[in-house]
mmCIF file of C-alpha atoms in Angstrom:
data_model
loop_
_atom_site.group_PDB
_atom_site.id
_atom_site.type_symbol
_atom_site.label_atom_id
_atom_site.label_comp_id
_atom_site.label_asym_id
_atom_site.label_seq_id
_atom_site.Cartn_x
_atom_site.Cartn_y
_atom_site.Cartn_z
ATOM 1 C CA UNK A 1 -154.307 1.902 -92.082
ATOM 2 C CA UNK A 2 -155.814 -0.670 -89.669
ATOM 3 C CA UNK A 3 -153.622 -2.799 -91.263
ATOM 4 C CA UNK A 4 -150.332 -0.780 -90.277
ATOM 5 C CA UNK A 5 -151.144 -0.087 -86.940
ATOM 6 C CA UNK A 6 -151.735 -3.384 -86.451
ATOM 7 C CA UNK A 7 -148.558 -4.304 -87.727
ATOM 8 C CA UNK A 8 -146.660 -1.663 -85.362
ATOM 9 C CA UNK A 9 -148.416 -3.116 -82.268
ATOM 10 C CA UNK A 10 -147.456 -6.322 -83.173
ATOM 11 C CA UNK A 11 -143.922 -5.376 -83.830
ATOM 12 C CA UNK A 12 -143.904 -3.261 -80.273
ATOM 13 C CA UNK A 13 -145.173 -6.395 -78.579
ATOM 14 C CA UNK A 14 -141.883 -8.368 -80.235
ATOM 15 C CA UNK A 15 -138.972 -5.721 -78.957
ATOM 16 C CA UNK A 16 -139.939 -5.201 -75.505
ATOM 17 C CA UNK A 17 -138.510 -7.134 -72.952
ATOM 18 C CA UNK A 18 -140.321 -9.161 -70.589
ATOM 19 C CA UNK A 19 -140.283 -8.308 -67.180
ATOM 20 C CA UNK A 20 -137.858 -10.068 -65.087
ATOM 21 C CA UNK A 21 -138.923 -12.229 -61.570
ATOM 22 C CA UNK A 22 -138.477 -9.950 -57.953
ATOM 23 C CA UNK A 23 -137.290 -13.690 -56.683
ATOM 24 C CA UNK A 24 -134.122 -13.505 -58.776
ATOM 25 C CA UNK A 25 -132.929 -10.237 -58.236
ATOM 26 C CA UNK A 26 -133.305 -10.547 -54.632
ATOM 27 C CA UNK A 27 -131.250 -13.939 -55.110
ATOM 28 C CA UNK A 28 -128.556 -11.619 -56.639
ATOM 29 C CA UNK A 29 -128.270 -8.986 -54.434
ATOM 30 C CA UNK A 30 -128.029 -11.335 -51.463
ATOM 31 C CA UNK A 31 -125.305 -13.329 -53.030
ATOM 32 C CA UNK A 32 -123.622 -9.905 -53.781
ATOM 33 C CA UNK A 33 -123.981 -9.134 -49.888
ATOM 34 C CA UNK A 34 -123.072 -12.260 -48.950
ATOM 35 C CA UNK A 35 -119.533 -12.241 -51.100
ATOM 36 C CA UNK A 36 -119.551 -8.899 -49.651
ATOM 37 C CA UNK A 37 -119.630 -10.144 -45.705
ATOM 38 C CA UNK A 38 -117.368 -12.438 -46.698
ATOM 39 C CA UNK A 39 -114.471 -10.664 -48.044
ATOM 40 C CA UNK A 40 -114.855 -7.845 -45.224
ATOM 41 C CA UNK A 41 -114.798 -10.748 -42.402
ATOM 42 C CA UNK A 42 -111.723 -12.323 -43.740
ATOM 43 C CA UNK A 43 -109.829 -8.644 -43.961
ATOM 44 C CA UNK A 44 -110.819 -8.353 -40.116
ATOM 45 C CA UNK A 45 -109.265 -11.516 -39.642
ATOM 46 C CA UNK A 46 -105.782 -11.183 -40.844
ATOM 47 C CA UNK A 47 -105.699 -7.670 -39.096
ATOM 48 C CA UNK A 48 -106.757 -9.339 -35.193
ATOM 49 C CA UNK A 49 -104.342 -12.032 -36.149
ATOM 50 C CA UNK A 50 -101.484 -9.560 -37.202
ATOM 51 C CA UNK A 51 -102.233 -7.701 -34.413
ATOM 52 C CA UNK A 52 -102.455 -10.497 -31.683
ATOM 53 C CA UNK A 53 -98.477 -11.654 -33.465
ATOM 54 C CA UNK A 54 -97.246 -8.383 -32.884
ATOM 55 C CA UNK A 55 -98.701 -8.481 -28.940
ATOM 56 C CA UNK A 56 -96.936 -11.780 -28.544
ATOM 57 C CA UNK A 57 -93.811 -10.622 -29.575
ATOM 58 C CA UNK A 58 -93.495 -7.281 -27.794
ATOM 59 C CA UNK A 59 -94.155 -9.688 -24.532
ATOM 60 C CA UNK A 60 -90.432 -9.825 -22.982
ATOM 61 C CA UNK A 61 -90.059 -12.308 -20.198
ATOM 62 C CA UNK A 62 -87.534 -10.461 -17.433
ATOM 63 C CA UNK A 63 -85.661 -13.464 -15.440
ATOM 64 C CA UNK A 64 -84.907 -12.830 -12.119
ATOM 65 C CA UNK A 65 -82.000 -13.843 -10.529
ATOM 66 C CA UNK A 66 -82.037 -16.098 -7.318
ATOM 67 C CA UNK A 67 -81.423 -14.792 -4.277
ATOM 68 C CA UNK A 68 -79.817 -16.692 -1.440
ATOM 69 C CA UNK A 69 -80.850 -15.724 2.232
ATOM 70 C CA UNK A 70 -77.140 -16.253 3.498
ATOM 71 C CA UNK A 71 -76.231 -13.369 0.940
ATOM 72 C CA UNK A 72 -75.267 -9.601 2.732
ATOM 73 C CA UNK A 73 -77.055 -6.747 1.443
ATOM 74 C CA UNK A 74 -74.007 -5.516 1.250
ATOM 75 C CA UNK A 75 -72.551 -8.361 -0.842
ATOM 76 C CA UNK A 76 -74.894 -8.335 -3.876
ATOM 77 C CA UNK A 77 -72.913 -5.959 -5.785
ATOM 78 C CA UNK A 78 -70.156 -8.638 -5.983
ATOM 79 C CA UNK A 79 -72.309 -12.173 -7.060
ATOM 80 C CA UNK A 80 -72.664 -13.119 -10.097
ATOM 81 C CA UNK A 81 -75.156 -14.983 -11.969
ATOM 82 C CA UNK A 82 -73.034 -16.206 -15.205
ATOM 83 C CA UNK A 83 -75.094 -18.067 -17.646
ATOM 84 C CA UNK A 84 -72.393 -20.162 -19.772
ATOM 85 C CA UNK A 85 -73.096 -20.680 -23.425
ATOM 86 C CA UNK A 86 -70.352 -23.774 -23.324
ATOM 87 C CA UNK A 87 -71.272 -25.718 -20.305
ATOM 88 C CA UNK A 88 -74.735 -25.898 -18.240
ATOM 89 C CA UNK A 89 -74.588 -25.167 -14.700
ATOM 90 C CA UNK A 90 -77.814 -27.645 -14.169
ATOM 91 C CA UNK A 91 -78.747 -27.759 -10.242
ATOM 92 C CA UNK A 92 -75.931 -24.625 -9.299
ATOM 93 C CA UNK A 93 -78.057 -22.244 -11.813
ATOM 94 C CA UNK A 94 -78.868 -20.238 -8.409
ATOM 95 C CA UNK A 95 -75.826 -20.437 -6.663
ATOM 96 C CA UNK A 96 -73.748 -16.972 -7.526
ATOM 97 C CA UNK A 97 -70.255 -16.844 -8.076
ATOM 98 C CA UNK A 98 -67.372 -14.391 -7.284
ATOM 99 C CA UNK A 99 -65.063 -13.052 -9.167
ATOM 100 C CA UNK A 100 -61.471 -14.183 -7.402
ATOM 101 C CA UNK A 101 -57.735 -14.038 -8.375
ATOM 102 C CA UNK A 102 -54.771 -17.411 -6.867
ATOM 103 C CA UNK A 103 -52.152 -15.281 -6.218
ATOM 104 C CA UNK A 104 -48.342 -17.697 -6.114
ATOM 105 C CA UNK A 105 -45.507 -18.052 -7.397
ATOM 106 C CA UNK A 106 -44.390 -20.613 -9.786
ATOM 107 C CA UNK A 107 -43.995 -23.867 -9.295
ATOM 108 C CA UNK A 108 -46.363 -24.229 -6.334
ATOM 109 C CA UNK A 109 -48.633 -26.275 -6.940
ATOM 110 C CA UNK A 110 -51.379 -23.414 -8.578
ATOM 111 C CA UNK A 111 -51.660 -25.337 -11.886
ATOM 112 C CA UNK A 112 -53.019 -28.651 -10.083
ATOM 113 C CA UNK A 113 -55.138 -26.514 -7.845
ATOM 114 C CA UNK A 114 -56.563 -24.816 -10.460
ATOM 115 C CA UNK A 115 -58.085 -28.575 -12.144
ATOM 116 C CA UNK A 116 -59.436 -28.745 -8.907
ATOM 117 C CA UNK A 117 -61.367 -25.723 -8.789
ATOM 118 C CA UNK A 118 -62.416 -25.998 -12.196
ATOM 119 C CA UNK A 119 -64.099 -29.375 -11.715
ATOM 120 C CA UNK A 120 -66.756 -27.407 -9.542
ATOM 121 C CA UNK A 121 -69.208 -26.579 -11.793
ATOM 122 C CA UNK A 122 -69.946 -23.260 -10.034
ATOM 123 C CA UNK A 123 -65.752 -22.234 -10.678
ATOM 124 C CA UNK A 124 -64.193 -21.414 -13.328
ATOM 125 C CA UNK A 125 -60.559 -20.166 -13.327
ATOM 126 C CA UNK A 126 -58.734 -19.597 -16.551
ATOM 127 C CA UNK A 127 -55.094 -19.354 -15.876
ATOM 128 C CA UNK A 128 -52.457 -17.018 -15.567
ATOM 129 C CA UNK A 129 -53.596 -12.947 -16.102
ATOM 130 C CA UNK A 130 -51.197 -13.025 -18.953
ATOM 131 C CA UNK A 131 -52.093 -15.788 -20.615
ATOM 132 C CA UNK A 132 -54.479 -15.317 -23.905
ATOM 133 C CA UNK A 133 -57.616 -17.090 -22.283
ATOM 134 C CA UNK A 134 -60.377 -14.945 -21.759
ATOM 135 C CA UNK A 135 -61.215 -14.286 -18.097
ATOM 136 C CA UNK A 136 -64.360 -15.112 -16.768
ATOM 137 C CA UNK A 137 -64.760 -15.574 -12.508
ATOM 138 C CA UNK A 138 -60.909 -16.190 -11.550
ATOM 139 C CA UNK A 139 -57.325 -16.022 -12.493
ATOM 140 C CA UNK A 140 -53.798 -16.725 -11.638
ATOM 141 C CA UNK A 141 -51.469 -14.367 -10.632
ATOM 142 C CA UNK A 142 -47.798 -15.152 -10.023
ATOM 143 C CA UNK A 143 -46.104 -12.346 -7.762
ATOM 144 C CA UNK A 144 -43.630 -11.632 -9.511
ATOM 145 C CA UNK A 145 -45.932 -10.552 -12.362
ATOM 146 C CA UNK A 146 -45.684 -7.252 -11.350
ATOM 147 C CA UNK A 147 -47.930 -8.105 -8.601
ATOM 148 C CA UNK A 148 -45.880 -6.712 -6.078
ATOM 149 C CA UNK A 149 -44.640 -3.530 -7.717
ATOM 150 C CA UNK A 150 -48.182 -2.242 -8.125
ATOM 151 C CA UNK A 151 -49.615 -4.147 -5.058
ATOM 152 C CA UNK A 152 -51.683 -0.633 -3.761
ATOM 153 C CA UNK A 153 -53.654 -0.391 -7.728
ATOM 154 C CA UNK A 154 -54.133 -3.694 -7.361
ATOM 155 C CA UNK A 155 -55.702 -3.838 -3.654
ATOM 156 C CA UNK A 156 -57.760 -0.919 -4.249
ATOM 157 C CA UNK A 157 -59.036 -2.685 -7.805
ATOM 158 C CA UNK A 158 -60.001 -5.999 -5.495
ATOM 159 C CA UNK A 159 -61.841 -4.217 -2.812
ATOM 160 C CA UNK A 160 -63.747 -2.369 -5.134
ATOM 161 C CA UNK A 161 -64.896 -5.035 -7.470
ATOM 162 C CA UNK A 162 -65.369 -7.518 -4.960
ATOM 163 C CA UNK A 163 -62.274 -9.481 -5.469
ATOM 164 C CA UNK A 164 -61.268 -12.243 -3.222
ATOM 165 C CA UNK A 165 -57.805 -13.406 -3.057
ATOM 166 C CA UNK A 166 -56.384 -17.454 -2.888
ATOM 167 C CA UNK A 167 -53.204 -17.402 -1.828
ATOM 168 C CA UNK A 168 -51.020 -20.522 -2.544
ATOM 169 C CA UNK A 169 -47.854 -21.122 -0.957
ATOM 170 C CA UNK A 170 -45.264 -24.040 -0.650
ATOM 171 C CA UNK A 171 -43.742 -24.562 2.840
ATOM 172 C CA UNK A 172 -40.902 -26.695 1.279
ATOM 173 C CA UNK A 173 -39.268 -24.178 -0.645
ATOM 174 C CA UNK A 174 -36.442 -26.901 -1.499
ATOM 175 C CA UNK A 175 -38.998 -29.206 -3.692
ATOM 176 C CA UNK A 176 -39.950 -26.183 -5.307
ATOM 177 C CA UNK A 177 -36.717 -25.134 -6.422
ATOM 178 C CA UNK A 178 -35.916 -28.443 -7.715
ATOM 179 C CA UNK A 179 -39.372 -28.087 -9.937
ATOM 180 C CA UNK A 180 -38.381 -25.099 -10.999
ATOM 181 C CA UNK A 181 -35.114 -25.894 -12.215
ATOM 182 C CA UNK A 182 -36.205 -29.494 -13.687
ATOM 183 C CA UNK A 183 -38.753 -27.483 -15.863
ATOM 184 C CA UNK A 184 -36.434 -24.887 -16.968
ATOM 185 C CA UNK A 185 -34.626 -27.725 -17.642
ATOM 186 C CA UNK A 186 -37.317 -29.496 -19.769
ATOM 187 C CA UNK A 187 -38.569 -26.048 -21.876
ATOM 188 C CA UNK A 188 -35.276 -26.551 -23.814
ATOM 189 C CA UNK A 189 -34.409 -29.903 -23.914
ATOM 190 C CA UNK A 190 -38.350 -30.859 -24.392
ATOM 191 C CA UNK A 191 -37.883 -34.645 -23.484
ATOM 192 C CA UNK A 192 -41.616 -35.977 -24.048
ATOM 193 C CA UNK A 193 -41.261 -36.079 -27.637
ATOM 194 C CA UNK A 194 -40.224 -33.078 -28.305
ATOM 195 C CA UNK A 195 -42.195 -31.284 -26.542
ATOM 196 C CA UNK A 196 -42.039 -28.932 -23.417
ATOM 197 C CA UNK A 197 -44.912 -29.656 -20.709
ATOM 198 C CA UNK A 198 -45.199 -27.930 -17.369
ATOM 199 C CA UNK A 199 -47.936 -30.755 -16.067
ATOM 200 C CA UNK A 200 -48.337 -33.845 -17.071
ATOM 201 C CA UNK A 201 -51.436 -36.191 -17.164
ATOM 202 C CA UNK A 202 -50.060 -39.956 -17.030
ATOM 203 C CA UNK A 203 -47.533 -42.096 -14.867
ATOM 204 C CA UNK A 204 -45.235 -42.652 -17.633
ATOM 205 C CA UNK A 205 -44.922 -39.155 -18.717
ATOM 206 C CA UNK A 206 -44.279 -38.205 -15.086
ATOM 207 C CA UNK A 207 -41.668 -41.012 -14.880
ATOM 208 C CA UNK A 208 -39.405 -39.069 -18.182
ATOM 209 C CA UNK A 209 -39.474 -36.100 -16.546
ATOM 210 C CA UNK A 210 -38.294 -37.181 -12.881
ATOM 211 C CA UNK A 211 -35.079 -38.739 -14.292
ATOM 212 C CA UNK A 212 -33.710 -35.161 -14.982
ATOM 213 C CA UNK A 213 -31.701 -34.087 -11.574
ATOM 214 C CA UNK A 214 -30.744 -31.042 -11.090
ATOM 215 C CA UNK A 215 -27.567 -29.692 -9.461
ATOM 216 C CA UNK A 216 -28.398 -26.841 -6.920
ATOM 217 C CA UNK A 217 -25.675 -24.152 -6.621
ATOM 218 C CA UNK A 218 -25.317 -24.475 -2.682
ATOM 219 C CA UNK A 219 -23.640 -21.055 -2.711
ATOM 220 C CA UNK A 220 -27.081 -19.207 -3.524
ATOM 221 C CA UNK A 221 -29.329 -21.776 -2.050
ATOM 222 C CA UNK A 222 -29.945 -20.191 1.544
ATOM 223 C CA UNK A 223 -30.253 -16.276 -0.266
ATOM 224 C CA UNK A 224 -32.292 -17.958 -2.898
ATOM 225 C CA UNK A 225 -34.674 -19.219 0.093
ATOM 226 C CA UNK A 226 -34.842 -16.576 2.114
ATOM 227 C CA UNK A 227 -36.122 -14.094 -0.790
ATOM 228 C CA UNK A 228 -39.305 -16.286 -2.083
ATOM 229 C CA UNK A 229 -40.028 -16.805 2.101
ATOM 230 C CA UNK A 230 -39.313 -12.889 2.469
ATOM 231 C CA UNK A 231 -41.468 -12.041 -1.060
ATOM 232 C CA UNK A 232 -44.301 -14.018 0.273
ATOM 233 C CA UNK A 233 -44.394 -12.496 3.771
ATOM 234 C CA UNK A 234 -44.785 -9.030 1.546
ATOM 235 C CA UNK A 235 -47.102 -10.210 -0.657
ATOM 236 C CA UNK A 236 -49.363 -11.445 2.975
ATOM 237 C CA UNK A 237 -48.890 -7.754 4.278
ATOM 238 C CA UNK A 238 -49.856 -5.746 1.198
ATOM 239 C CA UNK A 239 -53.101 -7.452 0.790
ATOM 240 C CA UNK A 240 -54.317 -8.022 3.793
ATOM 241 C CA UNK A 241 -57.091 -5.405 3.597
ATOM 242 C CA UNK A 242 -58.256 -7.776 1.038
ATOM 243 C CA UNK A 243 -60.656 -10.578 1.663
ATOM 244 C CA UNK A 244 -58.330 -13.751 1.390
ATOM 245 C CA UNK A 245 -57.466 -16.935 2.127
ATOM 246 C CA UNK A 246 -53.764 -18.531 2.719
ATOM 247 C CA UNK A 247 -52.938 -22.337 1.522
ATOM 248 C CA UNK A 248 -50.041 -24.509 1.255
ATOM 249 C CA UNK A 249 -49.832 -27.265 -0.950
ATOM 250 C CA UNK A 250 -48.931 -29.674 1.211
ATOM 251 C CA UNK A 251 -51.666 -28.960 3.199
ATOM 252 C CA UNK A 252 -54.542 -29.621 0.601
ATOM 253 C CA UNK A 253 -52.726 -33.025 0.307
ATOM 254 C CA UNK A 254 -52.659 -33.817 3.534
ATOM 255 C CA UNK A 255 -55.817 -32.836 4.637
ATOM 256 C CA UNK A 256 -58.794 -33.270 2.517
ATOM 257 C CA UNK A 257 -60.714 -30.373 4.249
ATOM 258 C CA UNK A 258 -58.941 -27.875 2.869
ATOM 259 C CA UNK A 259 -60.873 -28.067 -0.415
ATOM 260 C CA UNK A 260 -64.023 -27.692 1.600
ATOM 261 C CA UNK A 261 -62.708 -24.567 3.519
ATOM 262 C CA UNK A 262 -61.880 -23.395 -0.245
ATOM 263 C CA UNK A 263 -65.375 -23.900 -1.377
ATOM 264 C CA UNK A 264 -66.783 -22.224 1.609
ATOM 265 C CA UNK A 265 -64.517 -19.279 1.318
ATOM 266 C CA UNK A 266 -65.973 -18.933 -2.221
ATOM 267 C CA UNK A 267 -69.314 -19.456 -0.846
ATOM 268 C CA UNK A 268 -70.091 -22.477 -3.878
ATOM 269 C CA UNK A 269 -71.779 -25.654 -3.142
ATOM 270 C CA UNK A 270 -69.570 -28.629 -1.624
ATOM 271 C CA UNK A 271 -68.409 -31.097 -3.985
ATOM 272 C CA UNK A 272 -65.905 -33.794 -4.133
ATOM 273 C CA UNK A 273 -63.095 -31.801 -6.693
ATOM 274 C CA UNK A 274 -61.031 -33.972 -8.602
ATOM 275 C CA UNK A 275 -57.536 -33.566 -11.134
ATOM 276 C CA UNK A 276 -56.193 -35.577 -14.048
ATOM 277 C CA UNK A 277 -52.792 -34.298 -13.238
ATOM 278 C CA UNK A 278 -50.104 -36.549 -12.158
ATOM 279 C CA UNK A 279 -47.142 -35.523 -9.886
ATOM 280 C CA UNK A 280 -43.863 -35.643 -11.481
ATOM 281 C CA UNK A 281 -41.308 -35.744 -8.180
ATOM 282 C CA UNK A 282 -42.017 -38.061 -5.865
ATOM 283 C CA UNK A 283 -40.578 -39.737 -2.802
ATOM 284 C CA UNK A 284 -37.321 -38.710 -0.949
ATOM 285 C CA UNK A 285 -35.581 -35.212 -2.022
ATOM 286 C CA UNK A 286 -32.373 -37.106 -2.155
ATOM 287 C CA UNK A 287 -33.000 -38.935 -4.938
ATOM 288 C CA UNK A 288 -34.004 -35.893 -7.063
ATOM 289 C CA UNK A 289 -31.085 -34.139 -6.971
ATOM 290 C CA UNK A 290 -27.471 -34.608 -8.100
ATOM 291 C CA UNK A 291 -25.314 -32.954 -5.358
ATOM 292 C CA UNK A 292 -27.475 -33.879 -2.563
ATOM 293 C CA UNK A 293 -24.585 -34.321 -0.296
ATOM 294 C CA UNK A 294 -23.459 -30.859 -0.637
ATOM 295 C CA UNK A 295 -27.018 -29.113 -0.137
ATOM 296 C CA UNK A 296 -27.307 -31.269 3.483
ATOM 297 C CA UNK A 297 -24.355 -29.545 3.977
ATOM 298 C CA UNK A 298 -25.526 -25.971 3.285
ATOM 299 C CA UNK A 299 -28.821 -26.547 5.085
ATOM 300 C CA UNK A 300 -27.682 -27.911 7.950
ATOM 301 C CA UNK A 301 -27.861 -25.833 11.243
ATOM 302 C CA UNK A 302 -30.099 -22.864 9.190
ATOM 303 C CA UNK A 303 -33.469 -22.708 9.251
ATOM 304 C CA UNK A 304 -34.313 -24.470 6.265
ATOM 305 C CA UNK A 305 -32.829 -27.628 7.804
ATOM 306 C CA UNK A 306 -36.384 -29.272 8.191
ATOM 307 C CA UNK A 307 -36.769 -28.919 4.035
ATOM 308 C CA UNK A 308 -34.173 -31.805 4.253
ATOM 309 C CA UNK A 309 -36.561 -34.324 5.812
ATOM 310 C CA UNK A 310 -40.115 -32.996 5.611
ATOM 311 C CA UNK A 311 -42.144 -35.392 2.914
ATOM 312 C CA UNK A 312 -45.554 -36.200 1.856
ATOM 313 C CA UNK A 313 -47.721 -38.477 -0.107
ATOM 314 C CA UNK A 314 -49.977 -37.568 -3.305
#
């Protein structure tokens, strides 16, 4: 019996488990708490981090335009402050623009003057209304484009938008009717290689299309005259409510201030404005036509008899 109970003490002593050391549990819970502060720290991380993102880009920078102290109160409504995506307008950024329309008629010169506008980096004209360019600041707009049929719409659209007008004229109404008829002329028989061009960029193109001379019909010359001298006196009355300006091409030939006054009327920086066109007819009238006998005739004694001798150099 001593024996036995011996035996079962011993055997009790074998299965149970020794105690195990306070120094390692504590070592595991602490590890456990520190995997713990870990894990919790990097969560609050990536949530200030999300959340500092998303504060960055809800931020929206609001550009102000400049403002220049020669600018009306009331003219603010009409600047603009375009911001090109196919050019830079560098220093002019600040400068504002207007909107504006070059009201003509063909053959005057408002092709050329529009290279010289557009070589202002604060203008931008893109050709005649009708034409399949989209429009931007300015325009041409020939009056006989319906111009003058619905001249009252048309006034009452430029004084409300802020629309100034350019009005280009010729004084020699001779030398435009021999352009006129020289490129009628050219748009069917298309002499520079078979093809038809209203302006011309080189010397020897220029040179093809001056040997073409017309013969004027001296019977209509004088009625012809009068009623593009009469259409632009019209055109002068029915918008002059408008804010405008009035040029001749010889003039901006001649005189070299002209282009200023043009900048200034647009209210743009002054710049030296420059064209890669090249005149076609040059020199004395006489030599561009074929009858030219017969129109001294006509024009003699009328008062279109200074279109026989006025001339210019370009």
């Amino acid at each position: 019996m001593a024996d036995d109970l011996c035996l079962f003490i011993k055997d009790s002593l074998i299965i149970k488990a020794p105690k195990k050391s306070p120094v390692l549990l504590r070592m595991i819970v602490l590890t456990f708490a520190m995997a713990c502060g870990v894990y919790i720290c990097s969560i609050c991380l990536k949530q200030l981090s999300t959340r500092t993102k998303a504060g960055f880009l809800n931020v929206q920078v609001v550009e102000r335009p400049c403002e220049l102290p020669n600018i009306e109160p009331w003219e603010k409504p009409y600047v603009h402050y375009p911001k090109p995506k196919t050019f830079s307008r560098a220093e002019c950024a600040c400068n504002p623009v207007r909107f504006f329309a070059i009201l003509s008629t063909q053959r005057s010169g408002s092709g050329w003057f529009e290279t010289l506008l557009n070589s202002h980096m604060n203008i931008s004209s893109n050709g005649e209304i009708f034409s399949v360019k989209i429009r931007r600041i300015g325009l041409k707009w020939m009056l006989n484009q319906g111009l003058m049929q619905h001249h009252e719409e048309i006034v009452e659209y430029f004084n409300t938008k802020g629309v100034s007008a350019i009005f280009l004229f010729r004084r020699n109404l001779l030398r435009r009717m021999i352009s006129i008829l020289a490129n009628s002329y050219d748009r069917d028989a298309k002499l520079l290689n078979g093809t038809h061009k209203s302006h011309v960029h080189s010397s020897h193109e220029a040179e093809i299309l001056a040997r073409y001379k017309p013969k004027i019909n001296t019977t209509l010359l004088i009625p012809d005259l009068r009623q593009v001298e009469e259409m632009a006196v019209k055109a002068l009355g029915y918008f002059k409510s408008t804010r405008h300006i009035i040029l001749y091409y010889e003039d901006i030939i001649k005189n070299g201030t002209k282009l200023i006054e043009v900048q200034d009327f647009l209210k743009v920086p002054r710049r030296d404005l420059n064209s890669r066109q090249v005149k076609i007819h040059k020199g004395s009238l006489s030599e561009q036509v074929e009858n030219w006998d017969d129109i001294e005739k006509a024009l003699k004694g009328t008062p279109y008899e200074s279109f026989l001798t006025a001339d210019y150099k370009m």
